[in-house]
CSV table of C-alpha atoms in Angstrom, one decimal:
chain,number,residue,atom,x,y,z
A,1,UNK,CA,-13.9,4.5,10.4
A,2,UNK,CA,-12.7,4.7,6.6
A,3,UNK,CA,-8.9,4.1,6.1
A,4,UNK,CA,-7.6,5.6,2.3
A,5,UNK,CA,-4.4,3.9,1.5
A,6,UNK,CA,-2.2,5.2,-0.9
A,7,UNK,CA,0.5,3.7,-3.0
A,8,UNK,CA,3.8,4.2,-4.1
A,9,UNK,CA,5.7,4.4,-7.9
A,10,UNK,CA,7.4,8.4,-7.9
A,11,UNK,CA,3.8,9.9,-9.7
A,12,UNK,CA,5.3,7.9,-13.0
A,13,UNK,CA,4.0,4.6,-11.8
A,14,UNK,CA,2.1,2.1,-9.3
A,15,UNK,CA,-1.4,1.2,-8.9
A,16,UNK,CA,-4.0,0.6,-5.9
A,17,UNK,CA,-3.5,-3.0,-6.2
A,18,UNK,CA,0.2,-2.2,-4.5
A,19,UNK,CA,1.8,-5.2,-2.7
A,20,UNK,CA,2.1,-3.5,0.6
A,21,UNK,CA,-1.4,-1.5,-0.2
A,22,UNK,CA,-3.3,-4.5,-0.4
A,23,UNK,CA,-1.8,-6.3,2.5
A,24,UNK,CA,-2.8,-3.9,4.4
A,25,UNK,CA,-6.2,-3.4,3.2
A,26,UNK,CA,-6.9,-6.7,4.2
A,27,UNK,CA,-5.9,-6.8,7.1
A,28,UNK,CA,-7.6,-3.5,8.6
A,29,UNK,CA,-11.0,-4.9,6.6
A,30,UNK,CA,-10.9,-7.8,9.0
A,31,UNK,CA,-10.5,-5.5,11.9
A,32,UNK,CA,-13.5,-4.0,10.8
A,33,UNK,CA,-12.6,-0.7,9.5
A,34,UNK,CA,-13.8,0.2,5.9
A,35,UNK,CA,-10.7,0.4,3.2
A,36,UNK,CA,-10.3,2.1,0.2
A,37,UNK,CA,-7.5,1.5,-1.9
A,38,UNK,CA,-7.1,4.7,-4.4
A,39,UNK,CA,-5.1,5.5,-7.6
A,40,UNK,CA,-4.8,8.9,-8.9
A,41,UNK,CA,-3.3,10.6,-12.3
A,42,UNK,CA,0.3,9.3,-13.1
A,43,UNK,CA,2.9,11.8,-15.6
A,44,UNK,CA,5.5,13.5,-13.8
A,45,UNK,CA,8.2,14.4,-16.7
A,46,UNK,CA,11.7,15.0,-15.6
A,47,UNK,CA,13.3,17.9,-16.9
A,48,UNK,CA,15.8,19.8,-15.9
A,49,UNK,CA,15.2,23.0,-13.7
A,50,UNK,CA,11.5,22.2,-14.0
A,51,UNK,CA,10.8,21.3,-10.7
A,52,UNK,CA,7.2,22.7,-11.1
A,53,UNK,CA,6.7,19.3,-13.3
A,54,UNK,CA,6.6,17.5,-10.2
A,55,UNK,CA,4.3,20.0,-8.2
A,56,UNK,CA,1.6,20.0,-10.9
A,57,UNK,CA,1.9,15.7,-10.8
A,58,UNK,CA,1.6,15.6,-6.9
A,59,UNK,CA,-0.9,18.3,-6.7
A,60,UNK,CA,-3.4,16.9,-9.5
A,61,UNK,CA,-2.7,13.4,-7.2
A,62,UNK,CA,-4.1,15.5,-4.1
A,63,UNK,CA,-7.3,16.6,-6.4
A,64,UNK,CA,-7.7,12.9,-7.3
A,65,UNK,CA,-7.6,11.9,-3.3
A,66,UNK,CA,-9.6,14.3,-2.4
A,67,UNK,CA,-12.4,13.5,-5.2
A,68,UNK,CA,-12.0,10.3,-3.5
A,69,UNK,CA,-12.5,11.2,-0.5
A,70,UNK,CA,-15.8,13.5,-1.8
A,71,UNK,CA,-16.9,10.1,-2.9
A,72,UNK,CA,-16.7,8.2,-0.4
A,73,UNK,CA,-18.4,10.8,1.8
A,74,UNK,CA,-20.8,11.3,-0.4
A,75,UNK,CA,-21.7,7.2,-0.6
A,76,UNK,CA,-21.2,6.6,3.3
A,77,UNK,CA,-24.3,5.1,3.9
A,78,UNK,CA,-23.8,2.5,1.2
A,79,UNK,CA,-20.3,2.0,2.7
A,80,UNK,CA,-21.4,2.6,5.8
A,81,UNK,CA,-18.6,4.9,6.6
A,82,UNK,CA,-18.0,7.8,9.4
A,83,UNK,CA,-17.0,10.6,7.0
A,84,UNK,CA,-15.9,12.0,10.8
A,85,UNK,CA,-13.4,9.4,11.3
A,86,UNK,CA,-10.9,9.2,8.1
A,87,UNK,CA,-7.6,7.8,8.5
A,88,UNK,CA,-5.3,8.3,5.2
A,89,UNK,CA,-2.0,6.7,4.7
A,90,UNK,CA,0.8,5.3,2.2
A,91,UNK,CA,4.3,4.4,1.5
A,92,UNK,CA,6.8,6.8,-0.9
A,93,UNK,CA,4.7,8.5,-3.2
A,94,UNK,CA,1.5,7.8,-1.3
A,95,UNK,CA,3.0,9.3,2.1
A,96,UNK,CA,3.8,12.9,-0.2
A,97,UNK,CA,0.4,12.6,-0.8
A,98,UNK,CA,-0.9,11.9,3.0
A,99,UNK,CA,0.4,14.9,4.2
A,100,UNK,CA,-0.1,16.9,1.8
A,101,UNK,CA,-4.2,16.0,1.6
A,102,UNK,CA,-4.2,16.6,5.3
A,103,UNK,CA,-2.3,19.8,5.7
A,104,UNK,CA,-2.3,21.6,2.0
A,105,UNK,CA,-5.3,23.9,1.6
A,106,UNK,CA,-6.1,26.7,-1.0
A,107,UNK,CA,-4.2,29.5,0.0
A,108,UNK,CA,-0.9,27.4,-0.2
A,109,UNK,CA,-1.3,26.1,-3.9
A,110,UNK,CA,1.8,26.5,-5.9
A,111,UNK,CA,2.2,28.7,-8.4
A,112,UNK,CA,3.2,26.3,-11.1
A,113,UNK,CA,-0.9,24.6,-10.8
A,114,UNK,CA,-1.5,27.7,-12.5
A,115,UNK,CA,-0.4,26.7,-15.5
A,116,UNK,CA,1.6,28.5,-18.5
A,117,UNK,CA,0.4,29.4,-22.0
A,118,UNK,CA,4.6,29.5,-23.2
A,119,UNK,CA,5.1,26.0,-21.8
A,120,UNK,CA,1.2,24.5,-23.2
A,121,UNK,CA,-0.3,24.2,-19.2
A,122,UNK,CA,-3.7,24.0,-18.1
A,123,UNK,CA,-4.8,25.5,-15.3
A,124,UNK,CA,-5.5,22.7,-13.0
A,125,UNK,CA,-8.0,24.8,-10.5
A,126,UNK,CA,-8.7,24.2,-7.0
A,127,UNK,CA,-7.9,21.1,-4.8
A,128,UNK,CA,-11.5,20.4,-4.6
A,129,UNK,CA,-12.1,21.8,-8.8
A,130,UNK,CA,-11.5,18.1,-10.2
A,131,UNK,CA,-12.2,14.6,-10.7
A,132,UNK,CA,-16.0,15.1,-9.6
A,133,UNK,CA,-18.5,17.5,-8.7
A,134,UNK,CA,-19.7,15.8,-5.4
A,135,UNK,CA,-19.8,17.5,-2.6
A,136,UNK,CA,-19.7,15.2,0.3
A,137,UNK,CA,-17.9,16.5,3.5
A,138,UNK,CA,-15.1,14.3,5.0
A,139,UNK,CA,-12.5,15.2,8.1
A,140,UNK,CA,-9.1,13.8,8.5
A,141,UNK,CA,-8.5,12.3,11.8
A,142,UNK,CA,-4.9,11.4,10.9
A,143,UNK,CA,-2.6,10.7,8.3
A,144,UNK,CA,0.2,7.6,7.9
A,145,UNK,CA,3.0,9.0,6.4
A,146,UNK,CA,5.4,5.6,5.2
A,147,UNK,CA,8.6,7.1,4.1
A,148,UNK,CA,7.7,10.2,2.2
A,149,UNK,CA,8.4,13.6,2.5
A,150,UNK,CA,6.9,17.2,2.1
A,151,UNK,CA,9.1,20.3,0.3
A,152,UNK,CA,7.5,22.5,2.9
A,153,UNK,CA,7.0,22.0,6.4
A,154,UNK,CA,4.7,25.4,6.5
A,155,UNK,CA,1.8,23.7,5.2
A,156,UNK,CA,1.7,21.6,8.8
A,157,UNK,CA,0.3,24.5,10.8
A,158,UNK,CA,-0.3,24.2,14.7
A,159,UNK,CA,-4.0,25.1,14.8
A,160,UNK,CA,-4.3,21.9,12.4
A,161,UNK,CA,-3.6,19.3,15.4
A,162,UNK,CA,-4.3,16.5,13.2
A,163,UNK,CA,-2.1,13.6,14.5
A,164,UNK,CA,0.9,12.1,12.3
A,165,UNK,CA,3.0,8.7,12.2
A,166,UNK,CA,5.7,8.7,10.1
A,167,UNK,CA,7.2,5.4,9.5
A,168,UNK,CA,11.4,5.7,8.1
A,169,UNK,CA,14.6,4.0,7.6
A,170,UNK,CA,17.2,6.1,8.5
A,171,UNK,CA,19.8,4.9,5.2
A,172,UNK,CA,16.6,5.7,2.7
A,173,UNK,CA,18.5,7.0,-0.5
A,174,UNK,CA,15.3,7.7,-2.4
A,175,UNK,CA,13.4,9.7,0.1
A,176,UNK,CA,15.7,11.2,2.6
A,177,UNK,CA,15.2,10.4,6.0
A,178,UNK,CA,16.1,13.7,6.8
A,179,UNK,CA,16.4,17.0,4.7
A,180,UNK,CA,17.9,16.7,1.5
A,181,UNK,CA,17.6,15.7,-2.4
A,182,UNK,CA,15.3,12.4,-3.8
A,183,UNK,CA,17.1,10.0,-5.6
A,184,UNK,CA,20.5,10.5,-3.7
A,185,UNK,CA,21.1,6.6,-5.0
A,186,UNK,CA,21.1,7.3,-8.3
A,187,UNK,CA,23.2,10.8,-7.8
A,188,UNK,CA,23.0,14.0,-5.4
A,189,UNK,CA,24.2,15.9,-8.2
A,190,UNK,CA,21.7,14.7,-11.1
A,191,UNK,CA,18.6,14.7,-9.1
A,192,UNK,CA,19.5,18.7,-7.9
A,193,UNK,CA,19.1,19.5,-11.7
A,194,UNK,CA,15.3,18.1,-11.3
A,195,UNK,CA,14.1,18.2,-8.2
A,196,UNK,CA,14.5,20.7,-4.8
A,197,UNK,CA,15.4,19.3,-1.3
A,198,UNK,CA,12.9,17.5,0.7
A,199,UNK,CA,11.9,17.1,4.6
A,200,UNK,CA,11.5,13.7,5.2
A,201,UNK,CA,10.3,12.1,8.5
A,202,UNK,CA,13.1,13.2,10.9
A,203,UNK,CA,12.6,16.6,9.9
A,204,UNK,CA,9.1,16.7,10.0
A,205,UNK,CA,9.1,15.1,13.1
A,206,UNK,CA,11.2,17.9,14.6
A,207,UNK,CA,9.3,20.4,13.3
A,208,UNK,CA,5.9,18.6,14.9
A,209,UNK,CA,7.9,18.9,18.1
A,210,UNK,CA,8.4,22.5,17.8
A,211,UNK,CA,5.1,23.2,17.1
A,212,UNK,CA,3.5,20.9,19.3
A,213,UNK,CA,1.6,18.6,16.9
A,214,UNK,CA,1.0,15.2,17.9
A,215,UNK,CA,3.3,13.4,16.0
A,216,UNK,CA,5.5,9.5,15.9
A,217,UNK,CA,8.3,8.5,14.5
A,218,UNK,CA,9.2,5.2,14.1
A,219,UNK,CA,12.5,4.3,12.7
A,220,UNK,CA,14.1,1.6,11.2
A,221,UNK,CA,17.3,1.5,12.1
A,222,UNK,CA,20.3,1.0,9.3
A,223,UNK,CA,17.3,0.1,6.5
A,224,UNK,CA,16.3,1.9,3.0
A,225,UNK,CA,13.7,2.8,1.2
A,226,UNK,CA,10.7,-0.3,1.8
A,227,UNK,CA,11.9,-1.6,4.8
A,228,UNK,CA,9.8,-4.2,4.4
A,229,UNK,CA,11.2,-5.9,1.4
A,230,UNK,CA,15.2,-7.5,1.3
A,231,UNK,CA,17.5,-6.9,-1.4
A,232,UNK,CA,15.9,-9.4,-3.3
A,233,UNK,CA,12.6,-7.6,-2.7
A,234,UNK,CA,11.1,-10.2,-0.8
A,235,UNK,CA,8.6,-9.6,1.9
A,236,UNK,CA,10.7,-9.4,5.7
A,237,UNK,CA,7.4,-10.8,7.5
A,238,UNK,CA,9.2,-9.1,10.6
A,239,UNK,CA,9.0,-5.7,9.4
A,240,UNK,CA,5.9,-5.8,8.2
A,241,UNK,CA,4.3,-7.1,11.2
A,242,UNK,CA,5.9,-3.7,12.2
A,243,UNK,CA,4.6,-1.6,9.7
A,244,UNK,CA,0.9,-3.4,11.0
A,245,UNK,CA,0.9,-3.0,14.2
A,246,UNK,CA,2.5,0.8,14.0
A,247,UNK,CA,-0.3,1.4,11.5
A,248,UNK,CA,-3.3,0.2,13.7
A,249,UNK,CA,-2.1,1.3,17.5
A,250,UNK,CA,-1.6,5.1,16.0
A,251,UNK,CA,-5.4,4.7,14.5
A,252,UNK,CA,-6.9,3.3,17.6
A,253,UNK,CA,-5.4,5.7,20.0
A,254,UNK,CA,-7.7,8.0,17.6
A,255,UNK,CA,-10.8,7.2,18.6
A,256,UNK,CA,-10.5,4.6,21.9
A,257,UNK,CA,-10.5,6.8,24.3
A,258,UNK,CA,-9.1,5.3,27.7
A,259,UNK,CA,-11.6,4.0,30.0
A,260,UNK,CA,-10.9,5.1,33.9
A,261,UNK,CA,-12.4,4.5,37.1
A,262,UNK,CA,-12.9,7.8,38.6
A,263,UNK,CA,-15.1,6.6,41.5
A,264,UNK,CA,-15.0,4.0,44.4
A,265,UNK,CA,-13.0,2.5,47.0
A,266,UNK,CA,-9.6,0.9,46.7
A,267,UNK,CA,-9.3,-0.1,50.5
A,268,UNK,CA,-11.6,-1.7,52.4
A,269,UNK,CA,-12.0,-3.2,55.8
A,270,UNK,CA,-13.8,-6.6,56.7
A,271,UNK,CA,-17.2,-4.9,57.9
A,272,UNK,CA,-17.8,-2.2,55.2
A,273,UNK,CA,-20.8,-2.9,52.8
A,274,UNK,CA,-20.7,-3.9,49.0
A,275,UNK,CA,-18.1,-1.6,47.1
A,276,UNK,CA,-19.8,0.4,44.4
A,277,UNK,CA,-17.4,1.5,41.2
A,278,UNK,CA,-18.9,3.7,38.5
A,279,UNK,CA,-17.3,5.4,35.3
A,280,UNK,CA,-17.4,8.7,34.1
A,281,UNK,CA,-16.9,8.3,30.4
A,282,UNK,CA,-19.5,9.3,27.8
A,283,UNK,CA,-17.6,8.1,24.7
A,284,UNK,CA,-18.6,4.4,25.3
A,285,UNK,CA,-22.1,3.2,25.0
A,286,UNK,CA,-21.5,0.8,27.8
A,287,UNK,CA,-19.4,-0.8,29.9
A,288,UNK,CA,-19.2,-4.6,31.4
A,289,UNK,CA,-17.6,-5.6,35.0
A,290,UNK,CA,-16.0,-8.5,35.8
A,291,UNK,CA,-13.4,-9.3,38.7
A,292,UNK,CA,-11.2,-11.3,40.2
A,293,UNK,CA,-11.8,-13.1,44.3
A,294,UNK,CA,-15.3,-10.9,44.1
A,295,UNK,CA,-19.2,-11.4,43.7
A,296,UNK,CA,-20.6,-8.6,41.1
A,297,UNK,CA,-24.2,-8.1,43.3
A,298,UNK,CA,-25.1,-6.0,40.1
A,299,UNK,CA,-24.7,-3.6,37.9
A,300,UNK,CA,-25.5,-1.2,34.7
A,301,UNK,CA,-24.0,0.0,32.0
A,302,UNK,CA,-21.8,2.4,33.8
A,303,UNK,CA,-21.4,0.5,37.6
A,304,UNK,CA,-21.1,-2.5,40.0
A,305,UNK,CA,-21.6,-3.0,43.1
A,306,UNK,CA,-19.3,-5.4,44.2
A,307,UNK,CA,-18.1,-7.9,47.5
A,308,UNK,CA,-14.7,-8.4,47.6
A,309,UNK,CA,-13.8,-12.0,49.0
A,310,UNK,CA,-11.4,-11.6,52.1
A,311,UNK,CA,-8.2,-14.0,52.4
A,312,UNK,CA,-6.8,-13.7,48.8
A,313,UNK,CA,-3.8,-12.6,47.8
A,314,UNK,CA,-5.1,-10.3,44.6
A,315,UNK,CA,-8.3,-8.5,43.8
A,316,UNK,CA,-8.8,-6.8,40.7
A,317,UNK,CA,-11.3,-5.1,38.5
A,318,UNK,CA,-11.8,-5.6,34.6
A,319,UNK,CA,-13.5,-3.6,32.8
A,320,UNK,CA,-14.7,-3.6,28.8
A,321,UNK,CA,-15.9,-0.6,27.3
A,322,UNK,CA,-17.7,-1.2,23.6
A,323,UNK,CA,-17.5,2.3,22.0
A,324,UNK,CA,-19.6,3.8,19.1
A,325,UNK,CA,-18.5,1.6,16.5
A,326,UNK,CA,-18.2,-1.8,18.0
A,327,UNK,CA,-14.8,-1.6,19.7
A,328,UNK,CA,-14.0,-3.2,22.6
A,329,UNK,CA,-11.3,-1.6,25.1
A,330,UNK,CA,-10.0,-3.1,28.0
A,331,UNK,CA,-8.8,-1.5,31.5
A,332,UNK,CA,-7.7,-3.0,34.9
C-alpha cells in the first residue's frame, strides 16, 4: 500500500521535507508501507474580494497530486506499489488538498480555473490536464484529513464511500474546527474580505453522518492549530504518538479484514473426538493455529484439528492470518 503525505504552509509556503511530513514518513516506511512525500505549486495572492485566487492555488495543488499520483502508478513496479490501495493524507494545507483529491472530480471544477483574459489568467484545464502526460490509473482507499477544511461539503457524495479521518483541535483559529472564516487569529473581519467560510472537521464529520460515509473524528480537546507542537513550537511527543497511531489504525482497518472462526465446537464433553476449526475468509493467503492447554493433531492453511486438555481452567484459540501484502492479524 502507497501512503501520499501532504504538507502544510496556506499554498504560499512549506515543502515535502515538513517536520510532521517526514516524521511520519518514516515511520509508516518502517511498517512497510511505501511513502511519498509530495510538494505541489505554491502562489496564492491575497486580494481582496478575490477569493477565486485561492481556488485556482488549491486546485493547480490537486493537479500537481494527482500527477503524482499518475506517477507513482505509472512506476509501481519499480516502487513496488498497489495503485489499488492508496492512502493520502496531510496537516492544514495538505488536509484541503486530501479531500479535495479524493472527492473533487470534473464536473465540480470552479469557475475561476477557467481563467480571465481582463484579470491575465490561464486556463488551468482539467484535474488530470497538468504536470505530466502519464496515464497510470490509481484509486483512493482513504484520505487523512489533519486539520483542514473543504468550502463545499457537496463534493463528498454518498456513492463515493471512500473512508475519512479527520484529526482537529477544537480552539483551531486558523482552520476552523467548525464552519466559519480562516485566519480568525489574525481577524474575522480581515480574512472575510479574502477568503469565504470554510467546513472544517466537525462539520464535515456531520455531514458524513448524514450521508452515511464512513467517517472519524478525533479531537483534541482545548488545542489549536498543530496540536502537536507547544507554544514554543516544540514537538508534544504525546500528541504525536496520537496523531501516529490515529493515522495507522484508520489505514489498517482498510485492508485487514477481521479474521473469524465461523466453524467448530465451543463445548465439548470428555469422550468426543479431536475438535476441528476452520476459517471462512478468502482475503488471507493463510492462516496459522496455535492454543492454549491443547495438542494441534494438524492442520492447513485454513484449519486444525485440535485435543483440548481436560482439567484447566482456560482454553483458547489463536489464530494469525498473513494477508496479501505481508500483514499479520491476530484473533482469539
Amino acid at each position: 500500500p502507497l501512503i501520499v503525505l501532504l504538507h502544510a504552509g496556506a499554498f504560499i509556503a512549506g515543502d515535502k521535507r515538513d517536520e510532521l511530513v517526514s516524521k511520519l514518513a518514516l515511520e509508516y516506511a518502517q511498517r512497510g508501507f511505501v511513502v511519498a512525500s509530495v510538494n505541489y505549486r505554491l502562489g496564492y495572492i491575497f486580494l481582496p474580494g478575490m477569493y477565486s485566487n485561492l481556488e485556482r492555488a488549491i486546485y493547480s495543488a490537486v493537479q500537481d497530486v494527482r500527477a503524482a499520483l499518475r506517477y507513482l502508478s505509472h512506476n509501481h513496479e519499480t516502487y513496488r506499489i498497489d495503485p489499488d490501495m492508496i492512502f493520502i493524507g496531510g496537516n492544514s494545507a495538505g488536509g484541503f488538498l486530501s479531500l479535495y483529491t479524493t472527492f473533487m472530480d470534473d464536473t465540480e471544477i470552479w469557475p475561476s480555473v477557467a481563467g480571465s483574459t481582463i484579470r491575465m489568467q490561464s486556463d488551468l484545464g482539467c484535474l488530470d490536464c497538468s504536470t505530466n502526460d502519464l496515464t497510470g490509473p490509481f484509486k483512493i482507499m482513504g484520505a487523512i484529513n489533519m486539520w483542514g477544511a473543504i468550502d463545499d461539503l457537496a463534493i463528498i457524495k454518498p456513492q463515493d464511500q471512500i473512508p475519512v479521518l479527520s484529526i482537529h483541535g477544537d480552539h483551531d483559529q486558523v482552520v476552523a474546527y467548525g464552519y466559519d472564516f480562516p485566519f480568525a487569529n489574525v481577524s474575522t473581519r480581515v480574512s472575510s474580505f479574502f477568503l469565504k467560510k470554510m467546513y472544517g472537521s466537525a462539520s464535515i464529520d456531520e455531514y458524513a453522518e448524514s450521508i452515511g460515509m464512513n467517517h472519524s473524528l478525533y479531537t483534541f480537546k482545548g488545542l489549536e492549530h498543530e496540536p502537536h507542537f507547544d507554544e514554543n513550537n516544540q514537538l508534544i511527543d504525546e500528541n504525536y504518538e496520537i496523531i501516529k497511531n490515529l493515522i495507522l489504525n484508520f489505514i489498517n482497518d482498510q485492508f485487514i479484514p477481521p479474521t473469524k472462526i465461523v466453524h467448530g465446537p465451543q463445548y465439548l464433553s470428555r469422550n468426543d473426538p479431536a475438535a476441528e476449526y476452520w476459517i471462512e475468509q478468502e482475503q488471507y493467503k493463510e492462516h496459522y493455529f496455535s492454543c492454549e492447554n491443547c495438542l494441534i493433531l494438524s492442520q492447513t492453511p485454513n484449519s486444525a484439528k485440535i485435543v483440548w486438555i481436560a482439567g484447566s481452567d482456560k482454553h483458547q484459540l489463536f489464530i494469525a492470518g498473513i494477508g496479501k501484502y505481508g500483514q499479520v492479524y491476530i484473533d482469539t
